[in-house]
XYZ file of C-alpha atoms in Angstrom:
652
model
C -1.769 3.268 5.526
C -2.599 6.516 3.776
C -6.043 7.651 2.651
C -4.882 10.914 1.128
C -6.654 11.389 -2.195
C -9.979 9.806 -1.236
C -10.833 12.296 1.471
C -14.367 13.462 2.106
C -15.480 14.442 -1.398
C -18.929 12.982 -0.764
C -19.677 15.743 1.739
C -19.684 18.084 -1.239
C -22.981 16.526 -2.197
C -24.515 16.930 1.214
C -23.518 20.418 2.273
C -25.362 22.289 -0.429
C -26.200 25.832 0.574
C -29.403 26.140 2.516
C -31.133 29.241 3.830
C -30.578 29.932 7.491
C -33.591 29.269 9.667
C -33.731 29.670 13.419
C -36.030 27.556 15.568
C -38.509 30.423 15.427
C -38.517 30.205 11.653
C -39.114 26.457 11.830
C -42.017 27.027 14.205
C -43.414 29.617 11.811
C -43.159 27.201 8.888
C -44.895 24.497 10.882
C -47.751 26.864 11.691
C -48.135 27.739 7.996
C -48.302 24.055 7.130
C -50.944 23.414 9.776
C -53.037 26.465 8.778
C -55.810 24.956 6.622
C -57.100 28.392 5.648
C -54.038 28.975 3.475
C -53.787 27.788 -0.142
C -52.503 24.231 -0.562
C -49.518 25.452 -2.594
C -48.425 27.807 0.210
C -48.834 25.060 2.807
C -46.837 22.612 0.668
C -43.998 25.104 0.177
C -43.857 25.783 3.921
C -43.810 22.061 4.733
C -41.033 21.447 2.178
C -38.857 24.183 3.725
C -39.667 22.878 7.204
C -38.343 19.424 6.242
C -35.250 20.792 4.492
C -34.236 23.070 7.323
C -35.146 20.691 10.127
C -35.243 16.924 9.797
C -33.101 16.736 6.656
C -30.126 18.195 8.532
C -30.463 16.219 11.736
C -32.804 13.226 11.241
C -32.749 11.930 7.650
C -34.967 8.948 8.501
C -37.653 11.349 9.705
C -37.101 13.509 6.623
C -37.951 10.511 4.412
C -41.178 9.907 6.315
C -42.168 13.591 6.206
C -41.319 13.859 2.506
C -43.653 10.930 1.836
C -46.397 12.856 3.665
C -45.653 15.889 1.500
C -45.846 13.737 -1.637
C -49.251 12.342 -0.675
C -50.569 15.815 0.144
C -49.400 17.436 -3.117
C -50.602 14.494 -5.185
C -54.052 14.623 -3.594
C -54.324 18.396 -4.095
C -53.231 18.144 -7.758
C -50.146 20.304 -7.182
C -47.838 18.803 -9.835
C -44.862 21.065 -9.093
C -45.289 20.202 -5.428
C -45.214 16.491 -6.321
C -41.909 17.006 -8.143
C -40.442 18.885 -5.165
C -41.627 16.169 -2.768
C -40.058 13.380 -4.845
C -36.865 15.421 -5.123
C -36.737 15.931 -1.368
C -37.523 12.294 -0.614
C -34.875 11.087 -3.079
C -32.318 13.468 -1.606
C -33.061 12.193 1.910
C -32.696 8.577 0.727
C -29.395 9.479 -0.926
C -28.364 11.110 2.335
C -28.501 7.695 4.095
C -26.925 5.797 1.189
C -30.078 4.174 -0.269
C -29.164 4.891 -3.900
C -31.661 2.493 -5.484
C -34.729 4.097 -3.928
C -33.306 7.593 -4.446
C -32.935 6.977 -8.188
C -36.479 5.612 -8.381
C -37.914 8.813 -6.866
C -35.695 11.008 -9.053
C -36.782 9.146 -12.190
C -40.485 9.605 -11.415
C -40.013 13.260 -10.404
C -38.049 14.061 -13.567
C -40.729 12.483 -15.759
C -43.419 14.669 -14.200
C -41.247 17.824 -14.280
C -40.527 17.397 -17.995
C -44.187 16.706 -18.723
C -45.392 19.931 -17.063
C -42.400 22.067 -18.139
C -41.130 22.613 -14.590
C -37.506 23.478 -15.495
C -36.299 24.346 -11.991
C -37.594 21.078 -10.575
C -36.074 19.102 -13.453
C -32.711 20.848 -13.023
C -32.604 20.074 -9.289
C -33.412 16.407 -9.887
C -30.839 16.068 -12.674
C -28.220 17.607 -10.383
C -29.008 15.217 -7.547
C -29.156 12.214 -9.856
C -25.612 13.193 -10.781
C -24.720 13.006 -7.076
C -25.599 9.287 -7.016
C -23.251 8.439 -9.875
C -20.618 10.842 -8.531
C -20.783 9.076 -5.161
C -20.190 5.746 -6.933
C -17.291 7.186 -8.981
C -19.093 6.847 -12.326
C -17.833 10.277 -13.351
C -18.964 10.132 -16.984
C -22.598 9.594 -16.016
C -22.340 12.178 -13.258
C -20.974 14.787 -15.681
C -23.758 13.986 -18.154
C -26.422 14.750 -15.546
C -24.562 17.848 -14.289
C -24.336 19.294 -17.802
C -28.063 18.745 -18.375
C -28.896 20.473 -15.097
C -26.510 23.357 -15.879
C -28.289 23.973 -19.197
C -31.638 24.298 -17.411
C -30.157 26.518 -14.692
C -28.763 28.795 -17.405
C -32.148 28.858 -19.187
C -33.854 29.951 -15.960
C -30.969 32.206 -14.807
C -30.742 30.214 -11.557
C -27.430 31.420 -10.119
C -27.562 29.174 -7.034
C -28.041 26.138 -9.270
C -25.097 27.138 -11.468
C -22.954 27.547 -8.363
C -23.864 24.012 -7.236
C -22.930 22.522 -10.611
C -19.579 24.315 -10.689
C -18.867 22.851 -7.262
C -19.467 19.329 -8.587
C -17.285 19.903 -11.660
C -14.555 21.036 -9.288
C -14.942 17.902 -7.173
C -14.621 15.619 -10.202
C -11.444 17.365 -11.354
C -10.146 17.148 -7.781
C -10.829 13.393 -7.690
C -8.992 13.019 -11.001
C -5.956 14.891 -9.668
C -6.373 18.023 -11.806
C -6.187 20.506 -8.946
C -5.763 23.549 -11.169
C -9.086 23.029 -12.962
C -10.782 21.983 -9.725
C -9.783 25.255 -8.057
C -10.948 27.198 -11.112
C -14.474 25.748 -10.807
C -14.574 26.195 -7.022
C -13.670 29.859 -7.400
C -16.357 30.273 -10.094
C -18.868 28.899 -7.606
C -17.639 31.303 -4.907
C -17.808 34.227 -7.336
C -21.496 33.514 -7.977
C -22.231 33.216 -4.263
C -20.449 36.514 -3.612
C -22.407 38.195 -6.416
C -25.708 37.322 -4.704
C -24.336 38.131 -1.223
C -24.740 34.527 -0.042
C -21.684 33.949 2.149
C -23.473 31.031 3.825
C -23.421 29.110 0.530
C -19.632 29.410 0.492
C -19.364 26.860 3.300
C -19.599 24.161 0.651
C -16.941 25.813 -1.482
C -14.584 26.330 1.451
C -14.849 22.652 2.398
C -14.137 21.660 -1.189
C -11.105 23.920 -1.433
C -9.915 22.460 1.868
C -10.182 18.967 0.327
C -8.227 20.164 -2.691
C -5.362 21.542 -0.624
C -5.374 18.416 1.542
C -5.015 16.224 -1.540
C -2.226 18.515 -2.724
C -0.519 18.211 0.701
C -0.751 21.980 1.339
C -1.897 21.337 4.890
C -1.920 24.860 6.335
C -4.098 26.125 3.480
C -6.397 23.118 3.877
C -6.979 23.868 7.563
C -7.546 27.562 6.777
C -10.436 26.755 4.425
C -11.921 24.009 6.610
C -12.038 26.507 9.495
C -13.817 29.042 7.275
C -16.443 26.415 6.477
C -16.693 25.378 10.133
C -17.349 28.953 11.245
C -20.258 29.323 8.800
C -21.766 25.903 9.563
C -21.614 26.490 13.319
C -23.316 29.852 12.789
C -26.133 28.303 10.709
C -26.486 25.188 12.845
C -25.728 22.905 9.881
C -24.531 19.836 11.805
C -23.707 17.914 8.651
C -21.444 20.757 7.550
C -19.837 20.942 10.996
C -19.074 17.201 10.841
C -17.570 17.601 7.370
C -15.338 20.513 8.350
C -14.144 18.792 11.537
C -13.480 15.633 9.544
C -11.387 17.588 7.060
C -9.406 19.295 9.826
C -8.865 15.945 11.541
C -7.673 14.295 8.330
C -5.240 17.162 7.719
C -3.834 16.966 11.248
C -3.416 13.221 10.738
C -1.369 13.818 7.585
C 0.733 16.378 9.489
C 1.466 13.777 12.158
C -0.314 15.725 14.902
C -2.064 12.585 16.127
C -3.415 13.843 19.459
C -5.205 16.856 17.947
C -6.318 14.775 14.975
C -7.866 12.133 17.245
C -9.759 14.716 19.309
C -11.117 16.452 16.189
C -12.100 13.247 14.382
C -13.914 11.934 17.458
C -15.982 15.139 17.558
C -16.883 14.640 13.897
C -17.843 10.984 14.459
C -20.038 11.932 17.443
C -21.954 14.417 15.268
C -22.215 11.931 12.367
C -23.672 9.273 14.664
C -26.117 11.759 16.166
C -27.479 12.819 12.759
C -27.164 9.369 11.127
C -24.445 10.471 8.707
C -23.303 6.903 8.020
C -20.799 7.701 5.256
C -19.069 10.409 7.280
C -18.879 8.153 10.337
C -17.280 5.345 8.319
C -14.566 7.524 6.814
C -13.656 9.329 10.031
C -13.587 6.110 12.035
C -11.084 4.657 9.565
C -8.928 7.762 9.968
C -9.098 7.242 13.740
C -7.988 3.642 13.178
C -4.972 4.996 11.252
C -4.001 6.992 14.327
C -4.348 3.961 16.592
C -2.119 1.955 14.243
C 0.490 4.720 14.238
C 0.371 4.611 18.058
C 0.558 0.755 18.033
C -2.855 0.631 19.743
C -3.927 -2.213 17.478
C -6.851 -3.490 19.572
C -8.525 -0.069 19.404
C -7.837 0.091 15.671
C -9.560 -3.277 15.196
C -12.713 -2.068 17.010
C -12.915 1.075 14.858
C -12.268 -0.829 11.622
C -14.829 -3.532 12.370
C -17.561 -0.969 12.982
C -16.692 0.877 9.774
C -16.610 -2.400 7.845
C -20.056 -3.372 9.112
C -21.574 -0.024 8.119
C -19.759 0.039 4.761
C -21.265 -3.371 3.973
C -24.743 -2.121 4.879
C -24.612 0.725 2.354
C -22.557 -1.122 -0.282
C -19.481 1.111 0.000
C -16.783 -1.059 -1.623
C -13.995 1.504 -1.329
C -14.218 1.766 2.446
C -14.753 -2.001 2.763
C -11.401 -2.468 1.038
C -9.761 0.051 3.363
C -11.332 -1.510 6.485
C -10.047 -4.953 5.484
C -6.572 -3.485 4.968
C -6.759 -1.893 8.415
C -7.800 -5.213 10.003
C -5.063 -7.038 8.110
C -2.340 -4.661 9.317
C -3.614 -4.630 12.901
C -3.866 -8.418 13.239
C -0.499 -8.878 11.540
C 1.078 -6.490 14.062
C -0.511 -8.470 16.924
C 0.844 -11.732 15.517
C -2.580 -13.113 14.553
C -1.281 -14.533 11.258
C -4.341 -16.616 10.398
C -6.793 -13.737 10.863
C -4.456 -11.326 9.101
C -4.266 -13.609 6.054
C -8.050 -13.983 5.993
C -8.553 -10.201 5.983
C -5.835 -9.773 3.364
C -7.626 -12.197 1.025
C -10.914 -10.355 1.540
C -9.181 -7.048 0.821
C -7.817 -8.405 -2.474
C -11.274 -9.702 -3.415
C -12.726 -6.209 -2.920
C -9.823 -4.742 -4.899
C -10.715 -7.007 -7.824
C -14.351 -5.920 -7.561
C -13.345 -2.281 -7.700
C -11.161 -2.905 -10.740
C -14.176 -4.184 -12.668
C -16.206 -1.140 -11.531
C -18.769 -3.330 -9.783
C -20.560 -0.439 -8.178
C -21.201 1.255 -11.510
C -22.362 -1.985 -13.085
C -24.857 -2.549 -10.283
C -26.304 0.893 -10.855
C -26.599 0.248 -14.572
C -28.214 -3.134 -13.957
C -30.588 -1.547 -11.497
C -31.764 1.024 -14.058
C -32.064 -1.659 -16.735
C -34.064 -3.930 -14.431
C -36.373 -1.104 -13.439
C -36.997 -0.230 -17.076
C -37.603 -3.873 -18.006
C -40.060 -4.307 -15.151
C -41.841 -1.086 -16.051
C -42.143 -2.119 -19.706
C -43.355 -5.593 -18.799
C -45.962 -4.306 -16.355
C -47.146 -1.809 -18.956
C -47.659 -4.631 -21.430
C -49.585 -6.634 -18.816
C -51.870 -3.639 -18.259
C -52.481 -3.276 -22.010
C -53.338 -6.954 -22.418
C -55.658 -6.852 -19.435
C -57.371 -3.811 -20.917
C -57.918 -5.654 -24.218
C -59.354 -8.647 -22.368
C -61.703 -6.413 -20.372
C -63.004 -4.701 -23.522
C -63.636 -8.079 -25.090
C -65.560 -9.197 -22.014
C -67.732 -6.082 -22.142
C -68.539 -6.676 -25.807
C -69.586 -10.249 -25.094
C -71.759 -9.097 -22.215
C -73.355 -6.386 -24.393
C -74.112 -8.720 -27.303
C -75.323 -11.740 -25.438
C -76.702 -10.497 -22.092
C -76.243 -13.997 -20.856
C -75.059 -14.289 -17.254
C -73.451 -17.659 -17.787
C -71.495 -16.410 -20.808
C -70.346 -13.400 -18.809
C -69.189 -15.595 -15.921
C -67.414 -17.942 -18.312
C -65.685 -15.010 -20.010
C -64.661 -13.648 -16.613
C -63.175 -16.994 -15.584
C -61.401 -17.263 -18.941
C -60.031 -13.756 -18.525
C -58.726 -14.600 -15.045
C -57.031 -17.769 -16.294
C -55.462 -15.899 -19.201
C -54.295 -13.096 -16.928
C -52.738 -15.520 -14.442
C -51.089 -17.444 -17.285
C -49.753 -14.264 -18.854
C -48.420 -13.004 -15.533
C -46.698 -16.348 -14.861
C -45.192 -16.288 -18.324
C -44.028 -12.675 -17.861
C -42.446 -13.520 -14.515
C -40.657 -16.532 -16.030
C -39.340 -14.461 -18.956
C -38.280 -11.680 -16.577
C -36.291 -14.087 -14.393
C -34.706 -15.757 -17.416
C -33.666 -12.412 -18.906
C -32.209 -11.283 -15.585
C -30.114 -14.467 -15.295
C -28.908 -14.195 -18.897
C -28.095 -10.495 -18.477
C -26.209 -11.148 -15.254
C -24.073 -13.867 -16.843
C -23.483 -11.711 -19.918
C -22.311 -8.785 -17.763
C -20.060 -11.081 -15.764
C -18.357 -12.479 -18.854
C -18.021 -9.042 -20.464
C -16.476 -7.553 -17.337
C -14.017 -10.440 -17.140
C -13.096 -9.885 -20.788
C -12.584 -6.134 -20.237
C -10.366 -6.874 -17.244
C -8.105 -8.958 -19.513
C -8.196 -7.047 -22.803
C -8.407 -3.397 -23.930
C -11.997 -2.353 -24.667
C -11.387 -1.978 -28.427
C -9.817 -5.445 -28.714
C -12.584 -6.997 -26.593
C -15.211 -5.418 -28.876
C -13.474 -6.805 -31.980
C -13.221 -10.256 -30.390
C -16.934 -10.284 -29.534
C -17.963 -9.040 -32.975
C -15.697 -11.180 -35.180
C -14.710 -14.066 -32.925
C -11.061 -13.070 -33.313
C -8.792 -10.047 -32.972
C -5.993 -9.809 -35.511
C -2.541 -8.565 -34.615
C -1.888 -4.977 -35.753
C 1.176 -2.911 -36.589
C 1.673 0.360 -34.695
C 4.181 2.901 -35.936
C 4.744 4.833 -32.712
C 4.246 3.189 -29.312
C 6.054 4.100 -26.090
C 6.977 0.956 -24.131
C 7.414 1.458 -20.372
C 9.226 -1.020 -18.125
C 9.698 -0.858 -14.342
C 11.871 -3.107 -12.202
C 12.594 -3.282 -8.461
C 16.273 -3.093 -7.540
C 17.543 -5.959 -5.367
C 14.199 -7.719 -5.441
C 15.632 -11.241 -5.141
C 17.803 -10.325 -2.146
C 14.972 -8.467 -0.410
C 12.454 -11.268 -0.997
C 14.654 -13.720 0.901
C 14.359 -11.597 4.059
C 10.560 -11.446 4.436
C 7.549 -13.759 4.379
C 5.656 -14.497 1.169
C 2.599 -12.669 2.538
C 4.554 -9.453 3.170
C 6.230 -9.695 -0.227
C 2.961 -10.183 -2.123
C 1.252 -7.453 -0.121
C 3.933 -4.875 -0.977
C 4.076 -5.791 -4.675
C 0.277 -5.679 -4.853
C 0.193 -2.219 -3.262
C 2.738 -0.908 -5.758
C 1.191 -2.487 -8.851
C -2.291 -1.416 -7.784
C -1.087 2.194 -7.733
C 0.651 1.726 -11.100
C -2.644 0.441 -12.559
C -4.437 3.580 -11.397
C -1.691 5.832 -12.767
C -1.810 4.080 -16.160
C -5.577 4.503 -16.266
C -5.198 8.200 -15.435
C -2.841 8.792 -18.399
C -4.542 6.399 -20.892
C -1.533 4.076 -20.850
C -2.359 0.408 -21.487
C -1.082 -2.073 -18.901
C 0.335 -5.089 -20.775
C 1.467 -7.489 -18.057
C 3.551 -8.092 -14.945
C 6.468 -10.519 -14.918
C 7.533 -11.199 -11.356
C 8.592 -7.815 -10.018
C 8.594 -6.179 -13.481
C 5.684 -4.084 -14.784
C 5.149 -3.447 -18.505
C 2.822 -0.875 -20.083
C 2.438 0.856 -23.448
C 1.288 4.315 -24.519
C -0.324 4.798 -27.927
C -2.214 1.535 -28.324
C -4.692 0.089 -29.085
C -5.866 3.634 -29.998
C -2.965 5.865 -31.180
C -2.895 9.476 -29.990
C -0.675 12.502 -30.610
C 0.205 12.949 -26.938
C 0.825 9.297 -26.031
C 4.594 9.787 -25.588
C 4.113 12.691 -23.144
C 1.428 10.757 -21.252
C 3.674 7.693 -20.929
C 6.471 9.853 -19.500
C 4.055 11.569 -17.087
C 2.856 8.140 -15.934
C 6.462 7.021 -15.357
C 7.261 10.186 -13.365
C 4.181 9.696 -11.203
C 5.126 6.048 -10.600
C 8.563 7.126 -9.379
C 7.001 9.839 -7.202
C 4.722 7.217 -5.651
C 7.678 4.919 -4.956
C 9.700 7.718 -3.346
C 6.757 8.516 -1.078
C 6.330 4.813 -0.325
C 10.018 4.448 0.574
C 9.861 7.386 3.010
C 6.690 6.023 4.616
C 8.027 2.467 4.971
C 11.407 3.542 6.338
C 9.675 5.302 9.229
C 7.959 2.000 10.068
C 11.078 -0.085 9.338
C 9.109 -2.152 6.814
C 9.843 -3.675 3.425
C 9.805 -1.577 0.272
C 11.778 -1.346 -2.962
C 13.765 1.124 -5.005
C 12.725 1.193 -8.655
C 14.118 1.810 -12.137
C 11.929 2.969 -15.044
C 12.788 2.972 -18.735
C 10.915 4.114 -21.874
C 11.647 3.628 -25.567
C 9.414 4.642 -28.478
C 9.115 2.918 -31.833
C 7.099 0.464 -33.957
C 5.533 -2.679 -32.457
C 3.123 -5.469 -33.311
C 0.281 -5.969 -30.821
C -2.382 -8.643 -30.540
C -3.805 -11.588 -28.623
C -1.587 -14.531 -27.705
C -2.975 -18.083 -27.826
C -6.521 -19.452 -27.607
C -6.606 -20.445 -23.929
C -5.887 -18.059 -21.068
C -5.146 -15.503 -23.765
C -3.718 -12.041 -23.155
C -2.972 -8.880 -25.099
C 0.756 -8.568 -25.772
C 3.260 -6.575 -27.843
C 6.330 -7.692 -29.811
C 9.200 -6.116 -31.689
C 12.666 -4.715 -31.260
C 11.134 -1.640 -29.522
C 10.147 -3.880 -26.599
C 13.666 -5.315 -26.284
C 15.231 -1.858 -26.469
C 12.841 -0.493 -23.811
C 13.863 -3.341 -21.512
C 17.541 -2.425 -21.974
C 16.808 1.279 -21.348
C 15.125 0.300 -18.064
C 17.945 -2.019 -16.925
C 20.509 0.727 -17.613
C 18.586 3.356 -15.672
C 19.063 4.505 -12.092
C 16.758 4.061 -9.107
C 14.411 6.956 -8.480
C 14.791 8.276 -12.036
C 13.067 7.879 -15.404
C 15.463 6.857 -18.201
C 14.405 7.393 -21.836
C 15.984 6.600 -25.185
C 17.043 9.268 -27.661
C 14.120 8.301 -29.947
C 11.700 9.109 -27.141
C 13.602 12.301 -26.272
C 13.339 13.597 -29.863
C 9.541 13.450 -29.664
C 9.194 15.402 -26.417
C 12.301 17.584 -26.240
C 10.337 20.798 -26.888
C 7.833 20.139 -24.083
C 8.323 23.017 -21.583
C 6.930 20.983 -18.684
C 9.775 18.444 -18.892
C 13.457 18.749 -18.046
C 16.198 16.527 -19.546
C 19.691 15.391 -18.527
C 21.796 13.915 -21.344
C 23.649 10.764 -20.284
C 25.460 10.193 -23.569
C 25.764 6.767 -25.165
C 25.344 3.867 -22.732
C 26.427 0.327 -23.520
C 23.339 -1.936 -23.501
C 23.553 -5.704 -23.557
C 22.802 -7.056 -27.042
C 22.113 -3.541 -28.380
C 25.466 -1.843 -28.406
C 25.535 1.834 -27.425
C 22.216 3.612 -26.937
C 21.878 7.373 -26.465
C 19.951 7.913 -23.219
C 18.435 10.770 -21.210
C 17.059 11.240 -17.718
C 13.722 13.086 -17.731
C 12.009 14.926 -14.872
C 9.327 17.533 -14.289
C 10.535 21.037 -15.140
């Protein structure tokens, strides 16, 4: 197994630069808070800093409790900015332990108050941290939206620290998307700001992020260099969360280098710190890396213990990504021990989680949560308005008639009406929730089958007509010797390997906006330039093909070391006109037809393993691209097509 690419980005959100406070400083802050002769605003500020620099770093559960105390104090004293800060701190502490729902609720209330009183700094901080929630759940579009709003406010208030934080998050998103060049650019912008205000301590975050970037790019020595820089600062400031992050990064890098003994020692140190400070997410990820080491050492029983604990905690906080990885770990470990029945059970559960991730279940839950909260808030508001109307009516009756019996009767009537209205509201609320849930389920299923544009047309018109496309790049892949290889292994191993490969191909296609069409046995078909044509679709299709081959080469090297099944692959691309649309009325699918498809299939079958073969038509459209290199093959005889001019393409 290999977790490279999903390493530790979430720590970015938790290691934000904090001022350095010694225990003496904490004691001083506590005394300020307890000094009733000071102004309430001064006491509140001291208590906020006390929580940030103390419990937030080491005891997030206590930080939540203390932040609630701060909220009650500022609310009672009428300190509106203090209320915003308290809600921000409480939400951040809830986020820290993975309780996203409650964190968003506090952020929403705090933002409403901040905007009402014109507290720009408070609003910017809350917008930034709301972005963290969506970032943590890989809803990058929403995260970016919140980050951009916070950046605008930070720029309005000339808050350099805030701008530095936002640049860090932009860098992390580009890193997650594989654009390391832009990620590094934003990280260095963040560092430049920190250097300009002489805040080297704030660079701990940036150093960790740059370490993650180099780890993802497999530049291991550079990764360790930056993790150690971060570790030095965090040890100096006593930031245990930062220490755990840096050690985790170093451990993950050593694991990728194959230095298993050092990696195990380092990761265990990180896990110990994470458990001590209740850093659940960090503990999960590092424990799974430890399980990887145990599997490499064939210590499968130890791997199972580590994976089970991570799985349990991942379920508690709703972390689907690490649930999937834990199930894969358990599957591989039990398979190695010969526990076929258990291995199959875990494999099925892993595939179920994979399907959930494909439909972006985590993001949908967040969206449903916000919708439900808004619906409840609106409904309760209406109940309050109706009750207010009823109460005014009762007062008018009492004023006009002065009759006790009439007043009592009106009161009873009001109570009956209120109970009836509340029952009706609750019934409508439940009905709407059920309808909305079923609607989301059907829409997500539709989007998993069809491109978004085609699904929208189908919902709007009841049908989606076939369309002509003038320039579409058809991509085919095929595993060499698949039939012979499949006869040598079990069906479970065969399906597992194909699923791993096609799952990676799906992610690559999504990265380059290439539309997956279908799989046919061991063949994979995709198309660039539909259903929405674009000027760079040919280049993107080629880049996707090159990345697929790079993945397969890496997979072959990894599997050969373990003496396990894998395949060599051919890839072919041809560009030309096609017709695309929905096939059938039952179990329908989006498909493409035309001579371009047949030619692309012949280009693939006449390719070579490990290379990307393209037709001359495709070559003519990209031949001036300086990032690509071409090798002319001449005219190749293709079955049913005669001679076709072909080229091998690679990265320049």
